[in-house]
mmCIF file of C-alpha atoms and ligand atoms in Angstrom:
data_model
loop_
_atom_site.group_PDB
_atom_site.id
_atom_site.type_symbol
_atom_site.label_atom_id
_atom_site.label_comp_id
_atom_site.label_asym_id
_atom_site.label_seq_id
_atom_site.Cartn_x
_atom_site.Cartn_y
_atom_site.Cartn_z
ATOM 1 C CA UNK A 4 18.426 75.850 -28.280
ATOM 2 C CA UNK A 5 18.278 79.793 -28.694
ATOM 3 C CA UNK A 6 21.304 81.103 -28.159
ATOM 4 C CA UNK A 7 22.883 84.726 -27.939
ATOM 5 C CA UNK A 8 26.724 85.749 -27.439
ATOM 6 C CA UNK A 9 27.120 86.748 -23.836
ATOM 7 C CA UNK A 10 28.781 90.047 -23.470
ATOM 8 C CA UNK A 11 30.940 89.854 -20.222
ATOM 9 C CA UNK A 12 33.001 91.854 -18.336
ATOM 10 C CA UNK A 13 35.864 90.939 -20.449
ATOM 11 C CA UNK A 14 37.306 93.894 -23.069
ATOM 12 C CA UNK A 15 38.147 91.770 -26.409
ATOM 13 C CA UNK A 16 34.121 90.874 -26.845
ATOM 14 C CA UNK A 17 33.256 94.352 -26.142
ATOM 15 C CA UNK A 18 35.801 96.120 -28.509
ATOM 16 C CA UNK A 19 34.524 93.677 -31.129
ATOM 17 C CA UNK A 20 30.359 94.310 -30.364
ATOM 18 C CA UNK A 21 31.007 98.117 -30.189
ATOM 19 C CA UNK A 22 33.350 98.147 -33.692
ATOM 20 C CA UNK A 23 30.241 96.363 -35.328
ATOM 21 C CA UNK A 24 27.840 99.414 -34.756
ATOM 22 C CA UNK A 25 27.594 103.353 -35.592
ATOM 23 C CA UNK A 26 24.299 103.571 -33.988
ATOM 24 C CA UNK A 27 23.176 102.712 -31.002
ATOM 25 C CA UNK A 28 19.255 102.911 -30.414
ATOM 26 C CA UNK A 29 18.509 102.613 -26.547
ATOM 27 C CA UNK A 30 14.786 101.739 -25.075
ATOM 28 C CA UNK A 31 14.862 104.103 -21.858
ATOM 29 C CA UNK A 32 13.295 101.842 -19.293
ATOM 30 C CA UNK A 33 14.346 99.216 -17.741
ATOM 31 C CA UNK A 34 18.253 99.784 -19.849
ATOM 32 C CA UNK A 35 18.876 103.356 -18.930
ATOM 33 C CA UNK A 36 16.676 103.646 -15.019
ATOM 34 C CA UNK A 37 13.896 102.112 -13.617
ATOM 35 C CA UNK A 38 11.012 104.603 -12.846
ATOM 36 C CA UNK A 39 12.949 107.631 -11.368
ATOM 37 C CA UNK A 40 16.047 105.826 -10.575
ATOM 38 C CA UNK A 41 18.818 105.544 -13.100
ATOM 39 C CA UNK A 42 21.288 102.506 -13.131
ATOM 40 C CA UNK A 43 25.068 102.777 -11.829
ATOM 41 C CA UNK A 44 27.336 103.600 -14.902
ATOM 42 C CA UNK A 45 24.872 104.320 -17.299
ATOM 43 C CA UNK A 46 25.562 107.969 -17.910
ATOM 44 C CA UNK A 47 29.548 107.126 -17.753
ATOM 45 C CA UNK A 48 28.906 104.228 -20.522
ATOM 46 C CA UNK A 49 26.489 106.554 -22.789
ATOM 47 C CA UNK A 50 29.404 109.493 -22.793
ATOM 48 C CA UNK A 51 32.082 106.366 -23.684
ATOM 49 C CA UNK A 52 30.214 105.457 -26.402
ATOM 50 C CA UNK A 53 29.781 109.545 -27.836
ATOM 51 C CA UNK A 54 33.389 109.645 -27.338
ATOM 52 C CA UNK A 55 33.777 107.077 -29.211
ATOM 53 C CA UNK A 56 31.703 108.610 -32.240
ATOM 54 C CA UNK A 57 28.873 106.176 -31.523
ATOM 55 C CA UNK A 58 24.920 108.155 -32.104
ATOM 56 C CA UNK A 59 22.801 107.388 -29.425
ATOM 57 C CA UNK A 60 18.887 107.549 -29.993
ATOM 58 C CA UNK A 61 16.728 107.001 -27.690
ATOM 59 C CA UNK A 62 13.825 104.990 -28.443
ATOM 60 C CA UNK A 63 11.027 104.506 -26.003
ATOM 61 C CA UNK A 64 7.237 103.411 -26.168
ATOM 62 C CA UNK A 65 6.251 106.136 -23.167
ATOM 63 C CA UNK A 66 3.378 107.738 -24.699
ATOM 64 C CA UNK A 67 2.383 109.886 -21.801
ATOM 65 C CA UNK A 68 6.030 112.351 -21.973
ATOM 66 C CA UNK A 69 7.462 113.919 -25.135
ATOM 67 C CA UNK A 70 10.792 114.278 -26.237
ATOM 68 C CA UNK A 71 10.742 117.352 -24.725
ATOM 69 C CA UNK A 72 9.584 115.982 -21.628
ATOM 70 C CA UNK A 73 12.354 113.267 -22.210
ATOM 71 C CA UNK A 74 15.181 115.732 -22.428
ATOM 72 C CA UNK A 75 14.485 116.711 -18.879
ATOM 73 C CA UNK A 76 13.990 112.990 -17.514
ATOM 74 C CA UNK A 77 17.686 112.293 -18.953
ATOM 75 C CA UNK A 78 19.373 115.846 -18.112
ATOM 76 C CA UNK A 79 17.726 114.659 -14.227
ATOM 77 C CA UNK A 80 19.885 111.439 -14.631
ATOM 78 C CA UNK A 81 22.741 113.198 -15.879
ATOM 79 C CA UNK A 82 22.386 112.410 -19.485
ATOM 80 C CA UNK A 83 22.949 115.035 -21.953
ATOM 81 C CA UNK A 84 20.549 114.966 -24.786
ATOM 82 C CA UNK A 85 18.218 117.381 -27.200
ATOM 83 C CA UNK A 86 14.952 116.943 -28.580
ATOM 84 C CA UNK A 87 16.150 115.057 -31.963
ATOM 85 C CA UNK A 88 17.987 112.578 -29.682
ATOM 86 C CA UNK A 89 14.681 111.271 -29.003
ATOM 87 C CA UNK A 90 11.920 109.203 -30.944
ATOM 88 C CA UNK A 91 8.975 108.580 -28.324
ATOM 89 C CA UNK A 92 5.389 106.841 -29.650
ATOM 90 C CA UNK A 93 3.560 109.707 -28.861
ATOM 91 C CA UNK A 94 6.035 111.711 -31.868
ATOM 92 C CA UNK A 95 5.749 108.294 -33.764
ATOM 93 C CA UNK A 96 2.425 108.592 -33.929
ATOM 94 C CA UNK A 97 2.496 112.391 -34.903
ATOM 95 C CA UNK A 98 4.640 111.501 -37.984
ATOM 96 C CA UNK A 99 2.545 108.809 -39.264
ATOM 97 C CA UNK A 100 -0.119 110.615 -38.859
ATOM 98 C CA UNK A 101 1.486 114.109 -40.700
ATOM 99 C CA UNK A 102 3.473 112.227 -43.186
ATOM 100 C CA UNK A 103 1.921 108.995 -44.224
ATOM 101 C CA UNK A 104 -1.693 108.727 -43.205
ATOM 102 C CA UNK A 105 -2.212 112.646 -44.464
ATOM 103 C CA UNK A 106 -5.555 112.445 -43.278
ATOM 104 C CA UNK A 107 -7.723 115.082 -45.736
ATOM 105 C CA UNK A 108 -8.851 118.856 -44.733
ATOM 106 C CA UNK A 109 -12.321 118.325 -43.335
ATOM 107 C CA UNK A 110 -11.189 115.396 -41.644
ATOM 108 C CA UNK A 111 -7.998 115.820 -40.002
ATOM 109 C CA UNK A 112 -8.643 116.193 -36.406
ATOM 110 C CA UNK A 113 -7.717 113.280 -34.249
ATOM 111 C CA UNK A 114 -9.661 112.606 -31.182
ATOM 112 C CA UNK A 115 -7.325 111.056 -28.665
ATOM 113 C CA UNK A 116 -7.637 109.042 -25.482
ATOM 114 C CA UNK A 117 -4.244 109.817 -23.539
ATOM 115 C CA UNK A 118 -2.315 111.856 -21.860
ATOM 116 C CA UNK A 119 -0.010 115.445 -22.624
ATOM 117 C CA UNK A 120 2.916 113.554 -24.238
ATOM 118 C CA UNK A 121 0.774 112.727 -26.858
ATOM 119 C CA UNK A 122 -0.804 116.548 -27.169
ATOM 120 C CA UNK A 123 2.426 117.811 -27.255
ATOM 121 C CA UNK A 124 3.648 115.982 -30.201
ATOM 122 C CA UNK A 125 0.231 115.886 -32.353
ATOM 123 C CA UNK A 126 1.170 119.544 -31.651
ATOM 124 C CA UNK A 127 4.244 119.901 -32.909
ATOM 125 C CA UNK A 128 3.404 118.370 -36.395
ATOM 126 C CA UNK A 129 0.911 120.760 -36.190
ATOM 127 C CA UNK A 130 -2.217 118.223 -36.251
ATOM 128 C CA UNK A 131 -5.489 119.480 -34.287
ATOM 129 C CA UNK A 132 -6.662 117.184 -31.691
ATOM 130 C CA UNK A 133 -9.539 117.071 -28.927
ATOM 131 C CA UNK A 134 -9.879 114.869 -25.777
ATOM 132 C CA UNK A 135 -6.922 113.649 -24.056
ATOM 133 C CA UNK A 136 -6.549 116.037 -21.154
ATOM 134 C CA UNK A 137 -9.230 117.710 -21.925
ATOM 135 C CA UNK A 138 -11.637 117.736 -18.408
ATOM 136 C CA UNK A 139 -14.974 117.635 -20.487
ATOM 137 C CA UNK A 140 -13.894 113.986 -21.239
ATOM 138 C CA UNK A 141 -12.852 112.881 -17.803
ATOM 139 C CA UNK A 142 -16.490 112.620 -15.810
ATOM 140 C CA UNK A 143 -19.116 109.974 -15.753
ATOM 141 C CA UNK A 144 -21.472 109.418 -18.995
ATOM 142 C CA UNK A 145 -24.951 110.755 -18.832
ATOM 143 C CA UNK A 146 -28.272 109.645 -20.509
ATOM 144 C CA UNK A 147 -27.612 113.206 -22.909
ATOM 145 C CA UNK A 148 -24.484 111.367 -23.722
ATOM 146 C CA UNK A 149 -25.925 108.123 -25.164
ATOM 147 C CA UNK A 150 -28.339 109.988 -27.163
ATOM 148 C CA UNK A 151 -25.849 111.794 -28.783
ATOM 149 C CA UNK A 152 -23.243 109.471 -29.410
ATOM 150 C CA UNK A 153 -26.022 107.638 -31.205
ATOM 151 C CA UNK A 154 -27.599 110.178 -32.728
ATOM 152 C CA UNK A 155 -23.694 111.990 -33.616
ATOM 153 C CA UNK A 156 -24.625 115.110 -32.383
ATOM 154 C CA UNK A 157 -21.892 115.010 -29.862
ATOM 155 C CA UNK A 158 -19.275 113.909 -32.500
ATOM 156 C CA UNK A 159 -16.783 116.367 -34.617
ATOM 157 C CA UNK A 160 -17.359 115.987 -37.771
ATOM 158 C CA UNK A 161 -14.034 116.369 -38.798
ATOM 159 C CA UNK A 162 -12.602 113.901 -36.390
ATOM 160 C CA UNK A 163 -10.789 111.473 -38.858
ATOM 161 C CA UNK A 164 -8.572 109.486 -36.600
ATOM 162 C CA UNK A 165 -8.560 107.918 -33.176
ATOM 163 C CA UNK A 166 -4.796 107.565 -31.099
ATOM 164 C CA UNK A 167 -5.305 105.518 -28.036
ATOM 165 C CA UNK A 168 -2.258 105.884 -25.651
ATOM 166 C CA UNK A 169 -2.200 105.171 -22.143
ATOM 167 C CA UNK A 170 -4.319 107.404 -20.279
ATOM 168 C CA UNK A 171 -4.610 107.828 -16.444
ATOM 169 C CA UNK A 172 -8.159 109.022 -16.519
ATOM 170 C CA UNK A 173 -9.729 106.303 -19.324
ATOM 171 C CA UNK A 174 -13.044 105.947 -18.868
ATOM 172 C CA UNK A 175 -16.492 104.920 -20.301
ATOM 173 C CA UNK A 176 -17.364 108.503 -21.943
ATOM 174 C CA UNK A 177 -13.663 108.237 -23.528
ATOM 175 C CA UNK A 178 -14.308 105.071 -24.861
ATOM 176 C CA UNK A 179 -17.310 105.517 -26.112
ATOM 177 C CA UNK A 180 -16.140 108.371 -28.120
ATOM 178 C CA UNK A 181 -13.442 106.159 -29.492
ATOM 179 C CA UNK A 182 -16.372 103.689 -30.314
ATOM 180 C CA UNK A 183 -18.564 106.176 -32.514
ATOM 181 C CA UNK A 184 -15.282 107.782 -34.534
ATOM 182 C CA UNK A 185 -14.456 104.517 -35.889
ATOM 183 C CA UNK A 186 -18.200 103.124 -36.546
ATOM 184 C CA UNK A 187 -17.895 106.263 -38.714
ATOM 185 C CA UNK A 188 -14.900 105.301 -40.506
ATOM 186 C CA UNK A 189 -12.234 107.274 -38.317
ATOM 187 C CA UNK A 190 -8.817 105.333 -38.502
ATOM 188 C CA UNK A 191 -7.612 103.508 -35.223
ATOM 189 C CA UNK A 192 -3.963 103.849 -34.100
ATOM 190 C CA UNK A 193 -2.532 103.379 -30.909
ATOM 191 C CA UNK A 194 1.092 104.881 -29.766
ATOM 192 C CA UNK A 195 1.738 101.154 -28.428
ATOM 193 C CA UNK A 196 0.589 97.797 -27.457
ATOM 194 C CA UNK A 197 2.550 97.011 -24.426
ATOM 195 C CA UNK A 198 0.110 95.160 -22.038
ATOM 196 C CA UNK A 199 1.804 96.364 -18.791
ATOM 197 C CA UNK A 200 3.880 99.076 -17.254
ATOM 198 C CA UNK A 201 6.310 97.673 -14.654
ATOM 199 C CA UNK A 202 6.556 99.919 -11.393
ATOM 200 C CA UNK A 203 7.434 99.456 -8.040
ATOM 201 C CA UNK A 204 8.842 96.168 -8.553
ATOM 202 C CA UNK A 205 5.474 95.182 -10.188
ATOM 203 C CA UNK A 206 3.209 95.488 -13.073
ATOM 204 C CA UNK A 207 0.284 98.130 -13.889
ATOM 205 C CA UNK A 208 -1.760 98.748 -17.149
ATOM 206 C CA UNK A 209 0.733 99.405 -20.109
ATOM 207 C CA UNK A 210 -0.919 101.526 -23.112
ATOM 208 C CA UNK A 211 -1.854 98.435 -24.756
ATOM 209 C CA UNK A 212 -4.443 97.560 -21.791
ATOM 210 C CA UNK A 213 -6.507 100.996 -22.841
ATOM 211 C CA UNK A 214 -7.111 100.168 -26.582
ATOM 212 C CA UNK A 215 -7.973 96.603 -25.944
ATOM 213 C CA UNK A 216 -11.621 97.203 -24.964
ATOM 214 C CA UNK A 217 -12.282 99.818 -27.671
ATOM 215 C CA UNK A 218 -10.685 96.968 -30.069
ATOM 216 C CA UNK A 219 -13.131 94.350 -28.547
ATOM 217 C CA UNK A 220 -15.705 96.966 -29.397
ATOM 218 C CA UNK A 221 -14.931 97.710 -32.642
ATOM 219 C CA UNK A 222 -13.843 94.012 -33.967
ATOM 220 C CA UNK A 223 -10.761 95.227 -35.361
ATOM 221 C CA UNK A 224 -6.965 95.981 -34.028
ATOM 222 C CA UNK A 225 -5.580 98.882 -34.416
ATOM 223 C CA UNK A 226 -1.900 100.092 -35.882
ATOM 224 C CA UNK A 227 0.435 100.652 -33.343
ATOM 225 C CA UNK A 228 3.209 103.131 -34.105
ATOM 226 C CA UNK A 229 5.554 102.273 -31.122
ATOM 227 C CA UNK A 230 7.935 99.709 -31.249
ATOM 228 C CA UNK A 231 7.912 96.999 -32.678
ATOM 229 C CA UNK A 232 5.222 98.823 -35.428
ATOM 230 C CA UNK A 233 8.067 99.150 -38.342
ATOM 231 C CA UNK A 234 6.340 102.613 -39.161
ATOM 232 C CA UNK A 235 8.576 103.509 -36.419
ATOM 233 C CA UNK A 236 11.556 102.226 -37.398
ATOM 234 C CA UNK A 237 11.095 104.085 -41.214
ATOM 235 C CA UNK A 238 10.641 106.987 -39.466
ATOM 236 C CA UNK A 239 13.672 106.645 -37.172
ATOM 237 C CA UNK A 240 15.276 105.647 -40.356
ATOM 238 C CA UNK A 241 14.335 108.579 -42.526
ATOM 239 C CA UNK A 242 15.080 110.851 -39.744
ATOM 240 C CA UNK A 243 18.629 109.750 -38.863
ATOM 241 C CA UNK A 244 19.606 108.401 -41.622
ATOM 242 C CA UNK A 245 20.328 105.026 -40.405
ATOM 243 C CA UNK A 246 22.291 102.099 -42.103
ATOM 244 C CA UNK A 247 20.507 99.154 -40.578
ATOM 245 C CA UNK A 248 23.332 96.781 -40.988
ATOM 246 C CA UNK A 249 25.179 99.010 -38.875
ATOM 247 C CA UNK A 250 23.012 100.173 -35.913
ATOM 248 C CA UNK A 251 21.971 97.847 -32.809
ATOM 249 C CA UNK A 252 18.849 97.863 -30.875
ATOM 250 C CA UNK A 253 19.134 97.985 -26.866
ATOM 251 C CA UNK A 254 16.359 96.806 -24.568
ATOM 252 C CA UNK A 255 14.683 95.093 -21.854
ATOM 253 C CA UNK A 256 11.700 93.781 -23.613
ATOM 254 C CA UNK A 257 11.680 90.985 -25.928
ATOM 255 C CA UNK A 258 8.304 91.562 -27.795
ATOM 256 C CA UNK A 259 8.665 95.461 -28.143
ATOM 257 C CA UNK A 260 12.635 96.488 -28.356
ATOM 258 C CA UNK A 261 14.496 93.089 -29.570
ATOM 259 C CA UNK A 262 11.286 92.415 -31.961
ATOM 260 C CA UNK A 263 11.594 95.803 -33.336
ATOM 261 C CA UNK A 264 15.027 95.242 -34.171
ATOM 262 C CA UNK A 265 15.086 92.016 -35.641
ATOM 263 C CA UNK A 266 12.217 92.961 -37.816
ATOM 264 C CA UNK A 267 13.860 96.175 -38.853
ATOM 265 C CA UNK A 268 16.611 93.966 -40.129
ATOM 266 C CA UNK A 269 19.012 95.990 -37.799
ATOM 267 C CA UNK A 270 22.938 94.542 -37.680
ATOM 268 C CA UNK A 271 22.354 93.241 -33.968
ATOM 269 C CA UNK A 272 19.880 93.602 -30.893
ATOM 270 C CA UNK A 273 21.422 93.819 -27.428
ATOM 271 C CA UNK A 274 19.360 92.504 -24.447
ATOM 272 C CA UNK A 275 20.027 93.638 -20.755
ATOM 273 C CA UNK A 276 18.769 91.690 -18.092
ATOM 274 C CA UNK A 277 17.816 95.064 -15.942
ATOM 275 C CA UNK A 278 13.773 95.201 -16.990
ATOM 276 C CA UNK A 279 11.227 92.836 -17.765
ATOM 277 C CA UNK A 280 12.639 89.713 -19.343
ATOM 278 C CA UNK A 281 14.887 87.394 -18.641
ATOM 279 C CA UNK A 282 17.190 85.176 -20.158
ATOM 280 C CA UNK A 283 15.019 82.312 -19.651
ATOM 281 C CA UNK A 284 12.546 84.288 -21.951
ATOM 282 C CA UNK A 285 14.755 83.825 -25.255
ATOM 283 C CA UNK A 286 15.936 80.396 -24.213
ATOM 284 C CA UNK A 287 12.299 79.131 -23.611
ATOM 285 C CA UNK A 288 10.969 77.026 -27.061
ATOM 286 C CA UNK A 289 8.565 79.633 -27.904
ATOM 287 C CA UNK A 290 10.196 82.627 -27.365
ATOM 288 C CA UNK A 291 8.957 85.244 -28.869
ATOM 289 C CA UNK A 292 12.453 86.921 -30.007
ATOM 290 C CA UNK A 293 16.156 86.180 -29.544
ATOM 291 C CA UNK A 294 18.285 88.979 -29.417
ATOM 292 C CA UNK A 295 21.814 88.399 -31.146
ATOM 293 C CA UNK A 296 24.037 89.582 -27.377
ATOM 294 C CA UNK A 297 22.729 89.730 -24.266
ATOM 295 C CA UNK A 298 24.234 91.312 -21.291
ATOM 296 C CA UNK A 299 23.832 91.736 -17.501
ATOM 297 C CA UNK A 300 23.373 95.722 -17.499
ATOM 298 C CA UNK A 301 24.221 98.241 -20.197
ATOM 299 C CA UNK A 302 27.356 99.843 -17.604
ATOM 300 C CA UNK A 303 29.427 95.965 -18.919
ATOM 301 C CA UNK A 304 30.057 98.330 -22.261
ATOM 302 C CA UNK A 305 32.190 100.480 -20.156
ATOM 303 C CA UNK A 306 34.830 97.120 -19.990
ATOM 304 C CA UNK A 307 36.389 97.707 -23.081
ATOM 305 C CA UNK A 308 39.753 98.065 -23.166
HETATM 306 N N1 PLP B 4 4.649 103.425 -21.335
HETATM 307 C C1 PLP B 4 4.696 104.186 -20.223
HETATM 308 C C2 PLP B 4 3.513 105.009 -19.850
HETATM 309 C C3 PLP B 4 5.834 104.220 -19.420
HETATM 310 O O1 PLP B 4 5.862 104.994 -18.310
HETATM 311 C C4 PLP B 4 6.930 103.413 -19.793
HETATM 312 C C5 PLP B 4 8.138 103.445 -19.000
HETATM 313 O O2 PLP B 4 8.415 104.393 -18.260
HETATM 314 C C6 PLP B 4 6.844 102.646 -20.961
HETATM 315 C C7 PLP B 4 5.693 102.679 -21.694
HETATM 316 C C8 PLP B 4 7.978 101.815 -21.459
HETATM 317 O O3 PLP B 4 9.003 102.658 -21.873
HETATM 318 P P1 PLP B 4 10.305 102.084 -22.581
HETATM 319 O O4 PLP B 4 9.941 101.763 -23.987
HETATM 320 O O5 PLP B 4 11.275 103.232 -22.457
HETATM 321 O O6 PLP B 4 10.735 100.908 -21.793
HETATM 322 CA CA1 CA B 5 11.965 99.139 -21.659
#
């Protein structure tokens, strides 16, 4: 059966977990808080681990904040952090888009369905975007609408990308936008794929919910750039520098934070039983990752003597 090593409350197995690692990359929720309220300890253990040289990077799939609006979540929580402690999907997506996908003048606008987070951070690599917040998008579709979606007189030509994130205000008019880009050959991305967001104690539609009817529409999947997408861990990678063998993965969720890190090769993957899975999850036949430690909550790393 699956197995991974148990980190208890006990020092020796904690000394010898933290010596393994230089890095530390933390998923947010569901490790760090839940919704608004952060976990006992957790500040306390992150500032053990800085004083113990250990970089922290904080890795979540949240596509509606940026790492701006992260920095002011964690300094709320009392956690001290800065911009480039942060690596969101919403700046994931930015980078792919500025560094790898490089989309050509003419055709370089992306035309987004989400929310400011993502703005923010197709912003700050400088990319031009329309939709998201924008209220022209967020109203019923009209018979003038279907004419010229079809006809693409109500399409930018220059649109040359579509990034679906989770957006609060999706509708039919969005969609259909989405729809028309890519029948005209506009890439589709997504920040993430995670089918639910878990709040109050329960589950609503994650990111991945909005894409999947554009993606039924289309016929084709589109390329995630949140975790697990591996264009996110070469960018955290070329960003910080990383040596895989010696950073660890921290999170909640088996198919987004413990897949991301076993596929990025990283030296270990911590689970913490705080969020969405449990240990059942990675003992059950066909689990769909199995971290290398697991823990009870992320505060058992202050027990190290
Ligand atoms: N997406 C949204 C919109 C969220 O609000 C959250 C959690 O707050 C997540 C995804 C999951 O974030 P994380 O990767 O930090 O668990
Ligand atoms: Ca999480």
């Amino acid at each position: 059966a699956a197995s991974a090593k148990y980190l208890t409350g006990d020092g020796a197995g904690i000394k010898d977990f933290l010596d393994k690692f230089d890095t530390f990359l933390f998923d947010c929720d569901g490790v760090l808080w839940s919704g608004d309220h952060v976990f006992e300890g957790v500040p306390e253990t992150l500032l053990l681990l800085r004083s113990k040289g250990k970089r922290i990077v904080f890795v979540t799939n949240n596509s509606t904040k940026s790492r701006q609006d992260y920095v002011k979540k964690l300094a709320g929580m009392g956690i001290v952090a800065g911009p480039d402690d942060v690596f969101g999907s919403s700046y994931s997506a930015a980078v792919y888009i500025s560094r790898i996908l490089k989309l050509p003048p003419g055709k370089n606008k992306v035309y987004v369905i989400g929310e400011a987070g993502v703005e923010q951070e197709l912003a700050s690599e400088g990319i031009p975007f329309i939709g998201a917040t924008d209220a022209r998008f967020r109203r019923d579709i009209t018979p003038e609408d279907f004419a010229g979606l079809a006809d693409g007189s109500l399409l930018d030509p220059e649109v040359g990308a579509v990034l679906c994130g989770l957006d609060f205000h999706i509708n039919y008019l969005k969609l259909a936008h989405g729809l028309h880009y890519i029948r005209r050959g506009a890439r589709f991305l997504a920040t993430n794929l995670d089918s639910t967001l878990p709040m109050h104690h329960d589950i609503f539609l994650g990111a991945g919910s909005c894409s999947v009817p554009l993606a039924n529409a289309v016929g084709e999947q589109p390329l995630a750039l949140g975790k697990p997408s591996q264009a996110m861990m070469d960018a955290i990678e070329g960003k910080f520098l990383l040596d895989r063998a010696r950073t660890c993965m921290v999170g909640d969720r088996l198919n987004t934070d413990i897949k991301f890190g076993i596929e990025g090769k990283l030296g270990g993957t911590l689970h913490v039983l705080t969020g969405v899975n449990s240990k059942a999850d990675w003992e059950a036949k066909d689990a769909i990752a199995v971290p290398a430690f697991y823990a009870d909550k992320l505060s058992d790393l202050r027990d190290c003597a």
